[in-house]
Short mmCIF file of C-alpha atoms in Angstrom, two decimals:
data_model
loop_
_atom_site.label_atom_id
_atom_site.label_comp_id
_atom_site.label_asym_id
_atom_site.label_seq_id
_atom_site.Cartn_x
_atom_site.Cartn_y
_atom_site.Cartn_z
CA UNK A 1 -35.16 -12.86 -28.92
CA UNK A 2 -38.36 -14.08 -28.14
CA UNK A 3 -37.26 -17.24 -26.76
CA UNK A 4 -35.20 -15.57 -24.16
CA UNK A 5 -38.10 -13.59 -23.39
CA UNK A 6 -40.66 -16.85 -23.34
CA UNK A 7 -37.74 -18.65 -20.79
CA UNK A 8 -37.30 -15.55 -18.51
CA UNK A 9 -41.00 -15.27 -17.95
CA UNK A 10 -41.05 -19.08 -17.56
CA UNK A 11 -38.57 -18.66 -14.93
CA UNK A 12 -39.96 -15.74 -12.97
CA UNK A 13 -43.64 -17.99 -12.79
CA UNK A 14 -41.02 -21.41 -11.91
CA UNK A 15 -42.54 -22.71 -14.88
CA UNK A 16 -40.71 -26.02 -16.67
CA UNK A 17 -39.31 -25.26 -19.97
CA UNK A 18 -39.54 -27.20 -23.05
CA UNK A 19 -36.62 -29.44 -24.34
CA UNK A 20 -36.67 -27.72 -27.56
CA UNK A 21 -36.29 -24.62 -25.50
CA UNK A 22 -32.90 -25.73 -23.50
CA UNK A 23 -31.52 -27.04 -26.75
CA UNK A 24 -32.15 -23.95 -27.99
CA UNK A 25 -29.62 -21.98 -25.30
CA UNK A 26 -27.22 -24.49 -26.08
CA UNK A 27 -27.74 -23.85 -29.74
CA UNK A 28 -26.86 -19.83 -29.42
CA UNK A 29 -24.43 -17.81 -31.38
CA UNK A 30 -21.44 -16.16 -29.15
CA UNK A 31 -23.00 -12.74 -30.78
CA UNK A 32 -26.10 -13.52 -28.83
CA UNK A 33 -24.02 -15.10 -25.53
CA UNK A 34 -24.77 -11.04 -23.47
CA UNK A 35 -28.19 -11.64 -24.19
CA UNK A 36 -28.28 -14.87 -23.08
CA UNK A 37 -26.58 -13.92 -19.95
CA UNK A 38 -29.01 -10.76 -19.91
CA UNK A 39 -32.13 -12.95 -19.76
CA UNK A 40 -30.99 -15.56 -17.13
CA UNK A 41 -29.64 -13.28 -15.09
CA UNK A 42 -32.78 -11.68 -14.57
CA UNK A 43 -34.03 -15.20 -13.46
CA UNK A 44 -31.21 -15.78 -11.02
CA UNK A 45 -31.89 -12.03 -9.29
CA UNK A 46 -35.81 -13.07 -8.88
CA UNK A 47 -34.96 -16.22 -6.30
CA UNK A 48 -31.40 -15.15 -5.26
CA UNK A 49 -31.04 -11.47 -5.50
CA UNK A 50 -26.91 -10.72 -5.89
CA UNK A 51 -26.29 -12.58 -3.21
CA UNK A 52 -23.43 -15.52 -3.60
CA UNK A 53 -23.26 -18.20 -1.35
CA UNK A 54 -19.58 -19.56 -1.06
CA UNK A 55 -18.81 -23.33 0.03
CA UNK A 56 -15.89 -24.81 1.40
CA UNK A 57 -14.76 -28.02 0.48
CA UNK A 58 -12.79 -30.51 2.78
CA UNK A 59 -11.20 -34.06 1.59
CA UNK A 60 -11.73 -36.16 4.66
CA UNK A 61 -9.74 -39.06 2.30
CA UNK A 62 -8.10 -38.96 -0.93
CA UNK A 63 -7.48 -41.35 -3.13
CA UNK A 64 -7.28 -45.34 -3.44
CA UNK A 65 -10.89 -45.37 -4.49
CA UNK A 66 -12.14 -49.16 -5.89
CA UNK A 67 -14.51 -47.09 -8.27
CA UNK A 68 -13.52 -46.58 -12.12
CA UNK A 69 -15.84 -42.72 -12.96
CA UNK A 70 -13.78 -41.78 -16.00
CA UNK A 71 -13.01 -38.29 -14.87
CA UNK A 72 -11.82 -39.01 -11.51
CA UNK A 73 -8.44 -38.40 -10.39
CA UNK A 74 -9.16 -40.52 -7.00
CA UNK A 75 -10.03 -43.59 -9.33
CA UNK A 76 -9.45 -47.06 -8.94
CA UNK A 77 -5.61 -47.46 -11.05
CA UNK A 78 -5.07 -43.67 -11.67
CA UNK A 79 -1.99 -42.27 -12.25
CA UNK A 80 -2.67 -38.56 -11.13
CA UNK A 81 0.02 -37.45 -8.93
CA UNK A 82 -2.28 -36.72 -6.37
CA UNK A 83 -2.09 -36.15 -2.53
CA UNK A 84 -3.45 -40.02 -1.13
CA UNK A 85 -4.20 -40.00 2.47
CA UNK A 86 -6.72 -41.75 5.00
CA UNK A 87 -9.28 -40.35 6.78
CA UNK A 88 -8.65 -36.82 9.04
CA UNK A 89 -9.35 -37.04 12.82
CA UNK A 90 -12.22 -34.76 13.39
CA UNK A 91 -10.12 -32.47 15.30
CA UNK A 92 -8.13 -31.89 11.80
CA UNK A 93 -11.51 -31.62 9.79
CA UNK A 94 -12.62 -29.25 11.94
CA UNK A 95 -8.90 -27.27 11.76
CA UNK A 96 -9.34 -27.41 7.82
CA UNK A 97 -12.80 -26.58 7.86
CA UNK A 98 -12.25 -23.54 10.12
CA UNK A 99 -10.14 -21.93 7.41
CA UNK A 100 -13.25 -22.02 5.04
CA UNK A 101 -15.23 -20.51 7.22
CA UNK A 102 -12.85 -17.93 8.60
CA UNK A 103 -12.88 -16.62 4.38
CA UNK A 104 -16.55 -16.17 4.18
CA UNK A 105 -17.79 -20.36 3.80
CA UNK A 106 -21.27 -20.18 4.65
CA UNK A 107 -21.36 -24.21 3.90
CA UNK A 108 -18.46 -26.72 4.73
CA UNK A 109 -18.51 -29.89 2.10
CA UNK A 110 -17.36 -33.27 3.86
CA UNK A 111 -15.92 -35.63 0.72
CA UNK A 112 -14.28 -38.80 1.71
CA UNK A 113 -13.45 -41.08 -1.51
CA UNK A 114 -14.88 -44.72 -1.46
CA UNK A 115 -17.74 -46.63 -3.43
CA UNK A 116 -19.75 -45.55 -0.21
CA UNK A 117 -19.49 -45.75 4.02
CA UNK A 118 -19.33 -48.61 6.16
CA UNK A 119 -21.16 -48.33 9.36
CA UNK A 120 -17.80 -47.02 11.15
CA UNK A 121 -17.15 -44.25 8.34
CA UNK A 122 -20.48 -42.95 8.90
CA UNK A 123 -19.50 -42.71 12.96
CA UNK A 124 -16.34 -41.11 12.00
CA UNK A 125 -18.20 -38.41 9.82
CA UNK A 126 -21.00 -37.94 12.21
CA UNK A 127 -18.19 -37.16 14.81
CA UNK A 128 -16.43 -34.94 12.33
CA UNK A 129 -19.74 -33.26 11.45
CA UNK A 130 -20.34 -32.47 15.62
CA UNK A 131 -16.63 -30.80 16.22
CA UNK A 132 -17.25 -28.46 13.08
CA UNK A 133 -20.81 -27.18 14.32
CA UNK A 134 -19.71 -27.37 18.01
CA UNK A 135 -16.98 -24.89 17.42
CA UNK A 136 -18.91 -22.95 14.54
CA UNK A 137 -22.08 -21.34 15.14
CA UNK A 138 -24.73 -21.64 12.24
CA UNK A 139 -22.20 -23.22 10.17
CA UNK A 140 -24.18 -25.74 7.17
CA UNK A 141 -22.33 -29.40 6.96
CA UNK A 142 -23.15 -31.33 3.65
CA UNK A 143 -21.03 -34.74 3.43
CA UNK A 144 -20.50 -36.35 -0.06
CA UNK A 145 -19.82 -40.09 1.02
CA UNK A 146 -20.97 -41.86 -2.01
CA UNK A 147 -23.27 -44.58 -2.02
CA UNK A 148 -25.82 -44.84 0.75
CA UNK A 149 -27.21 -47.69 2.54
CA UNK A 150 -30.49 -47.95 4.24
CA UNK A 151 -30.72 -45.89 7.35
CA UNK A 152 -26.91 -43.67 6.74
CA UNK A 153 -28.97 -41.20 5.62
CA UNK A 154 -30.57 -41.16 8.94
CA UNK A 155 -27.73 -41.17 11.43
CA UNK A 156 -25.88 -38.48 9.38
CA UNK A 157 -28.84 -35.88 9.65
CA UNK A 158 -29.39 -37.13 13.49
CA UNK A 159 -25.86 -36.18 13.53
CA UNK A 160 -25.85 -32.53 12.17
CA UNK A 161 -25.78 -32.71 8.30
CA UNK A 162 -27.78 -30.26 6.49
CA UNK A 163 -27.40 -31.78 3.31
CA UNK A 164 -26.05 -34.80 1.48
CA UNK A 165 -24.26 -34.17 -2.40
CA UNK A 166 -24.32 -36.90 -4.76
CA UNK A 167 -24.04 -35.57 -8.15
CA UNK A 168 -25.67 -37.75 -11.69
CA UNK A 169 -22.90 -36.47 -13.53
CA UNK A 170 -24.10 -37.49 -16.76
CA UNK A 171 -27.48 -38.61 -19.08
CA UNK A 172 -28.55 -41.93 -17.69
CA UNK A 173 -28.35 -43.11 -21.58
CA UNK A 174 -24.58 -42.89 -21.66
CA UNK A 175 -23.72 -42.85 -18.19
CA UNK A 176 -21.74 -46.17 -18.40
CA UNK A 177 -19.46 -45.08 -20.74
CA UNK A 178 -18.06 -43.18 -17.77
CA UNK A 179 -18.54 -45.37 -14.84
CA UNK A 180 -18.84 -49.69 -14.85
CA UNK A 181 -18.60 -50.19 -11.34
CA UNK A 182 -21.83 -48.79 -10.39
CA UNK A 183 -25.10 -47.50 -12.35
CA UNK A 184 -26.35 -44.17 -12.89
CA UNK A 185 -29.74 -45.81 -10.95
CA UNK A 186 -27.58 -46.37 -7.78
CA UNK A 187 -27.15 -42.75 -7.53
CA UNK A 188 -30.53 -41.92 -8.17
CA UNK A 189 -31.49 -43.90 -5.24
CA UNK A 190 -29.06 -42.37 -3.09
CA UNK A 191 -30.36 -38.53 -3.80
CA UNK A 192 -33.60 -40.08 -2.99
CA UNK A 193 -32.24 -41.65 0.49
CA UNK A 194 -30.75 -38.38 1.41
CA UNK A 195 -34.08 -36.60 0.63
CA UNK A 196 -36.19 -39.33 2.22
CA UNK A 197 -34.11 -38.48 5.33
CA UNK A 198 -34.79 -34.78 5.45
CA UNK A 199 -31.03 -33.61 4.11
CA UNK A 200 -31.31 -31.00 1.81
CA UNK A 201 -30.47 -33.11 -2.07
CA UNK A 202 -27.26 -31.30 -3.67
CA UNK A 203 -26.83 -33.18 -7.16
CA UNK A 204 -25.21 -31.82 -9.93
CA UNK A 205 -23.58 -32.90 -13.31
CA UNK A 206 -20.36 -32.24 -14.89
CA UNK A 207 -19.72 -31.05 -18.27
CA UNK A 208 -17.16 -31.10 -20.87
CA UNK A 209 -16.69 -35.00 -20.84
CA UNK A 210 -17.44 -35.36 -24.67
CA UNK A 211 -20.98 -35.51 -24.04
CA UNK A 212 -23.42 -33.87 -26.81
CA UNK A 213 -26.14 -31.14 -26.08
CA UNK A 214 -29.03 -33.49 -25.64
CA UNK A 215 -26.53 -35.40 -22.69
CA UNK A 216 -26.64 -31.86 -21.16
CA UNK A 217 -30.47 -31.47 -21.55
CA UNK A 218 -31.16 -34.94 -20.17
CA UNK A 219 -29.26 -34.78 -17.28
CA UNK A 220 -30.42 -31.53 -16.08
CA UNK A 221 -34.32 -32.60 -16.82
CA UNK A 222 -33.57 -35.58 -14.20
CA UNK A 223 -31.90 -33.23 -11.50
CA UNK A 224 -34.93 -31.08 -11.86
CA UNK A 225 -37.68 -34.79 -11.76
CA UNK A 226 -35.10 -35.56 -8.66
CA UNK A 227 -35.46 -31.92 -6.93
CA UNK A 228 -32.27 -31.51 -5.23
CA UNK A 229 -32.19 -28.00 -3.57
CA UNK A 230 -28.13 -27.25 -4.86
CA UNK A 231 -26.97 -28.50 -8.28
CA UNK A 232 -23.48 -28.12 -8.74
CA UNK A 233 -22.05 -27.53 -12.24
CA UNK A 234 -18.97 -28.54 -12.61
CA UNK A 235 -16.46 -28.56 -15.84
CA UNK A 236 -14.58 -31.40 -16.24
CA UNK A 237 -11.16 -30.87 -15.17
CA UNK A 238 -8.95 -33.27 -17.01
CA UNK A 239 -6.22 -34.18 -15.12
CA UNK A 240 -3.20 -35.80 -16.36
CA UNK A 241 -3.13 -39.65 -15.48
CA UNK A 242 -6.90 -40.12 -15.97
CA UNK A 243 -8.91 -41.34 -18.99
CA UNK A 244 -10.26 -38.21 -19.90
CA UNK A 245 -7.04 -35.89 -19.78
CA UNK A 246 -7.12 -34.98 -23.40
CA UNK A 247 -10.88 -34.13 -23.14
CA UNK A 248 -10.20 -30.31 -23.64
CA UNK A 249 -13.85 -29.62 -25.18
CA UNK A 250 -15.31 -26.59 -23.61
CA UNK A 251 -14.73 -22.84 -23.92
CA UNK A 252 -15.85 -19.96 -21.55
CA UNK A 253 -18.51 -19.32 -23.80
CA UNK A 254 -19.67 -22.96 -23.85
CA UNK A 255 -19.75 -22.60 -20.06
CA UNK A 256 -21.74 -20.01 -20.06
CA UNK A 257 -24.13 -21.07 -21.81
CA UNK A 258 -24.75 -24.21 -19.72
CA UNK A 259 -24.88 -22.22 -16.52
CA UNK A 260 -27.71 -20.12 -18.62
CA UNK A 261 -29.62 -23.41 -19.94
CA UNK A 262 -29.52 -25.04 -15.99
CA UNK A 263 -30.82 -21.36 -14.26
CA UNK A 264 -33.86 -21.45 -16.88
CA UNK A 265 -34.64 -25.24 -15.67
CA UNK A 266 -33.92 -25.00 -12.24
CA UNK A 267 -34.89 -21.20 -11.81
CA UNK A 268 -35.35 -21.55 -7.69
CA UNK A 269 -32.43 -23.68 -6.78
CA UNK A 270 -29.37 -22.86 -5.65
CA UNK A 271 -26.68 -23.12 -8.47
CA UNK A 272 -23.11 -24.39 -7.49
CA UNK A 273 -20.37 -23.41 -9.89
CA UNK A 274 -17.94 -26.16 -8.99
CA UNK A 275 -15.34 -27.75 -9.90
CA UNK A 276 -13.14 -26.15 -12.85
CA UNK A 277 -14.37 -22.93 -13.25
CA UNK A 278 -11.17 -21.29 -13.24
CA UNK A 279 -9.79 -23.73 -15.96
CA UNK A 280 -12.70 -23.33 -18.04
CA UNK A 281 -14.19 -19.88 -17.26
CA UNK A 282 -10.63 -17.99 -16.60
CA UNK A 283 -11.51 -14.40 -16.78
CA UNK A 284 -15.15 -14.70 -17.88
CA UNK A 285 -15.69 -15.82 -14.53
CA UNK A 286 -17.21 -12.61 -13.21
CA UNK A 287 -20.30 -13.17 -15.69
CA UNK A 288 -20.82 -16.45 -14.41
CA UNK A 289 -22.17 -15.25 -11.22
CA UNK A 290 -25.32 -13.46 -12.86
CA UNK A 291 -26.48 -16.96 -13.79
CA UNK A 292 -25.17 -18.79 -10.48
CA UNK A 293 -25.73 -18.18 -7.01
CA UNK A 294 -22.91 -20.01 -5.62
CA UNK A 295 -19.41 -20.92 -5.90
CA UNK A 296 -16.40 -22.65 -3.96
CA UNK A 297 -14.28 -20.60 -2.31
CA UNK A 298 -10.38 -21.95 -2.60
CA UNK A 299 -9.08 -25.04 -3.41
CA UNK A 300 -10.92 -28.51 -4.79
CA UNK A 301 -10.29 -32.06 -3.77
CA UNK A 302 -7.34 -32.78 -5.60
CA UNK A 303 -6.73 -29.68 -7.56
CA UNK A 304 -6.24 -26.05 -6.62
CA UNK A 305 -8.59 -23.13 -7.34
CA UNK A 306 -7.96 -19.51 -7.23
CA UNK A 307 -6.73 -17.55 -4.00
CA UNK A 308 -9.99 -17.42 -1.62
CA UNK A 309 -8.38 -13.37 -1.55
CA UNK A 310 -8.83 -13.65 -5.28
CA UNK A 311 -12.46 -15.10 -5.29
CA UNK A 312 -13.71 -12.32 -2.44
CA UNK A 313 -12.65 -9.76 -4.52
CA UNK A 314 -14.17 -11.25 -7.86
CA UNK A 315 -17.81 -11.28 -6.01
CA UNK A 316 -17.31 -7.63 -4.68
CA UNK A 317 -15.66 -6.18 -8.55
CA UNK A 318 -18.56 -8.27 -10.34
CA UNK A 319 -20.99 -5.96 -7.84
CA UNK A 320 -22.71 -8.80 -5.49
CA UNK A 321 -21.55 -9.61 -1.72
CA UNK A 322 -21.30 -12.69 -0.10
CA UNK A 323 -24.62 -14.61 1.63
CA UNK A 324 -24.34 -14.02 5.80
CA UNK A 325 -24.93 -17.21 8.02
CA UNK A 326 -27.99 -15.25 8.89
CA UNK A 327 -29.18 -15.67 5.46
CA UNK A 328 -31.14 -17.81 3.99
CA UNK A 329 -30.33 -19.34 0.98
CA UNK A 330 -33.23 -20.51 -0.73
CA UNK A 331 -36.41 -18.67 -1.48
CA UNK A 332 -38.90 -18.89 1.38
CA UNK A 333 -41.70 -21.10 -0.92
CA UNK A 334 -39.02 -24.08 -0.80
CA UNK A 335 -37.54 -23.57 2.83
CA UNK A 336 -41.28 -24.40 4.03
CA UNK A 337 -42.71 -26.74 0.76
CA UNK A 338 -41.39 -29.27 2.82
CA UNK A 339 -38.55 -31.27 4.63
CA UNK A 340 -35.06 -31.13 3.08
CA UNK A 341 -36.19 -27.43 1.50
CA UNK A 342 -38.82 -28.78 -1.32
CA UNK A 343 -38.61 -27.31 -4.99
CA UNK A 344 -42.06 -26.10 -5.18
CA UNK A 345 -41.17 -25.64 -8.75
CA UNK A 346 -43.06 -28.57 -10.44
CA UNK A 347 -46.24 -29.98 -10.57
CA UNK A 348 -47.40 -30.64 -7.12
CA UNK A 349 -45.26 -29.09 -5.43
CA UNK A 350 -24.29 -33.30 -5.35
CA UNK A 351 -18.83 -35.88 -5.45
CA UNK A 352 -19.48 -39.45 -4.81
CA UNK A 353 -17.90 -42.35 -6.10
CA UNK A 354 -14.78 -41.75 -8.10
CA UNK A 355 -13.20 -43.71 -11.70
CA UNK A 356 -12.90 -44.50 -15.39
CA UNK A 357 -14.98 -46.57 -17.96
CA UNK A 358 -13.25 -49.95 -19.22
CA UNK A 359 -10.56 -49.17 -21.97
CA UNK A 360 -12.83 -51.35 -23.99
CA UNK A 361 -15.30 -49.30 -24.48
CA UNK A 362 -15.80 -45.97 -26.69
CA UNK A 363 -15.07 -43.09 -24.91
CA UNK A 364 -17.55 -40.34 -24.95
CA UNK A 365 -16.26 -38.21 -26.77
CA UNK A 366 -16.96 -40.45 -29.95
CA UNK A 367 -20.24 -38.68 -29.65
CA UNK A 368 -18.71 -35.36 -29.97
CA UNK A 369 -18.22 -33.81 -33.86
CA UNK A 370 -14.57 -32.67 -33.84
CA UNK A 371 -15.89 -29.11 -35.05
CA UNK A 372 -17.12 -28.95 -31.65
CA UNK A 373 -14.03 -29.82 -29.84
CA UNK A 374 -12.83 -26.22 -30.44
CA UNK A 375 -10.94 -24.61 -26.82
CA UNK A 376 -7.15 -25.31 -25.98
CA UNK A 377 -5.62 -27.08 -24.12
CA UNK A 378 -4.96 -25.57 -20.39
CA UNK A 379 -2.92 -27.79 -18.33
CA UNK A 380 -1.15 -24.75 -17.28
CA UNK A 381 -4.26 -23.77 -14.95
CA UNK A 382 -4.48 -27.59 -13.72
CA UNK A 383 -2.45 -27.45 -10.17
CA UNK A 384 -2.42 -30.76 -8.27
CA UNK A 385 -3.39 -29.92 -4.72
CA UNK A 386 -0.70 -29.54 -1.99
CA UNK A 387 -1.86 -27.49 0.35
CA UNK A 388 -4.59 -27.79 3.14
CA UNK A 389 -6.04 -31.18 4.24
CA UNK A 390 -3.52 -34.11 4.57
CA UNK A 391 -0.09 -31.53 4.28
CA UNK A 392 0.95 -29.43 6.86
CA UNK A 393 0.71 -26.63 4.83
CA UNK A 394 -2.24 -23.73 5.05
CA UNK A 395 -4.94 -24.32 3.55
CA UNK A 396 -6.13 -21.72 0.50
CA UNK A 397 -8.97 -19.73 1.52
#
């Protein structure tokens, strides 16, 4: 196809592609999905070789958020049976954490619920973030905190952070059909905070929340204006209890094909595939990892992934090996295009708040044309979280 071949050589030179162009991966036929796969894989083994980097994620607090974001199981009146508990002493984020790291976590993710930190929450994470790297040797600490105010950014990376996640989710255009109680601006401003600060910017988006293929497009065209170094992809996974539980709109070829359309417009960044990739991917997983570079290793937030065993072996079958601490993630022109790792891939040159848009208004998946809404219903794959952080049973990992 030539336009796989036009968007693999725009990749190799880190060369923007047209709109037209990422509709246009959106737009392909499951007989073409290999070749898809074919051409961005050869993108993703330019900048990343077949090396995966695997993240571990630890819920500092869950629940009892004040925010409404639509897809959120930790929202403000949800009824998701979830595991609700206040913040872990350090010395238990550090216990959790160790698990992680013990299974091959090159990165540990700090998430606390929570519109954003007060003053003290960013003391208790900085302290959190200090027994982790005290204990573990060249571990990476990102925390996901939500909102930032002036000068958190700051005391987080004079405390040890790496990197700071705060993910856009959605196109700013329909972005308050998901969330009312804050805009898709405030999180702008708080990727640009954490990059101001010299974090590494991990923002992401999530997909399969009824939003059409020029959401998709829009979204990832901002991540790549913001120039985050990590952008998570993660599938919606629609827990029972929140507004979008019935939003069952992707398929593993769908999936793939956004994981194909993000590589070709973020070709030197580090791509996450978060949460819901299990749900959503199932046993197409293995072909995900020629278009990302990254995964989670274990268990979500509130939701349980595959065994860690089960992901190690995935990444050895599927012929790559994990990334080494000694490793560097990123290729060298963005470690040194500036502080917080620089994309070096334009001209020139993450989570968050949880909840649910008002009943009121028209979901988003009025956008959607019901001949589009075309994979099953899962829920057997969706496991509430009971393990690890806040129970006293083991962690998965």
């Amino acid at each position: 196809m030539d336009l796989l071949n036009t968007l693999v050589d725009k990749g190799l030179r880190r060369e923007l592609p047209t709109r037209e162009e990422a509709l246009a991966v959106l737009a392909t036929s499951d007989d073409e999905l290999l070749d898809v796969v074919t051409a961005a894989g050869k993108v993703r083994r330019q900048w990343f070789g077949r090396r995966v980097k695997l993240n571990y994620l630890v819920n500092l607090k869950s629940g009892l958020c004040p925010e409404d974001c639509s897809y959120c199981s930790q929202r403000l009146g949800s009824k998701a049976g979830i595991l609700k508990y206040t913040w872990l002493k350090p010395d238990q984020a550090s216990e959790a954490a160790a698990a992680g790291l013990a299974g091959g976590a090159k990165r540990v993710c700090l998430v606390a619920s929570g519109r954003g930190p007060t003053d003290r929450d960013v003391d208790r994470v900085s302290d959190t973030i200090k027994a982790i790297k005290d204990q573990n040797e060249g571990v990476e600490v990102c925390a996901c905190l939500g909102l930032l105010s002036d000068g958190q950014a700051e005391r987080l990376r004079e405390a040890g952070a790496d990197a700071y996640n705060h993910n856009l989710n959605t196109s700013e255009s329909t972005y308050g059909d998901i969330t009312t109680t804050h805009t898709y601006a405030d999180r702008v401003d708080t990727v640009q905070k954490a990059h101001a600060a010299g974090l590494s910017a991990c923002s992401g988006l999530i997909a399969g929340m009824g939003e059409s293929d020029e959401d998709l497009v829009d979204v990832v065209y901002s991540l790549r204006a913001l120039d985050p170094d990590s952008v998570p992809v993660n599938f919606l996974i629609p827990v029972e209890g929140t507004p979008l539980a019935k939003e069952w709109n992707l398929t593993p070829q769908r999936c793939l094909r956004i994981l194909a359309m993000v590589r070709f417009v973020c070709p030197d960044v580090e791509v996450r595939i978060a949460g819901g990739r299990e749900v959503h991917l199932r046993t197409m997983q293995p072909l995900a990892l020629h278009l990302a570079n990254s995964i989670f290793l274990g268990d979500y937030l509130t939701t349980e992934g595959q065994t860690g065993k089960a992901d190690l072996e995935m990444i050895a079958d599927a012929g790559f090996e994990v990334e080494g601490t000694g490793q560097v993630t990123l290729p060298e022109h963005r470690v040194t295009a500036g502080t917080g790792g620089g994309c070096g891939s334009h001209e020139g040159g993450g989570c968050g708040p949880c909840g649910s848009a008002a009943d009121e208004q028209a979901p988003a998946a009025a956008r959607v044309p019901e001949t589009a809404r075309v994979s099953e219903a899962r829920t057997d794959l969706v496991a509430v979280r009971r393990r690890g952080a806040g129970t006293d049973l083991a962690p998965n990992a």
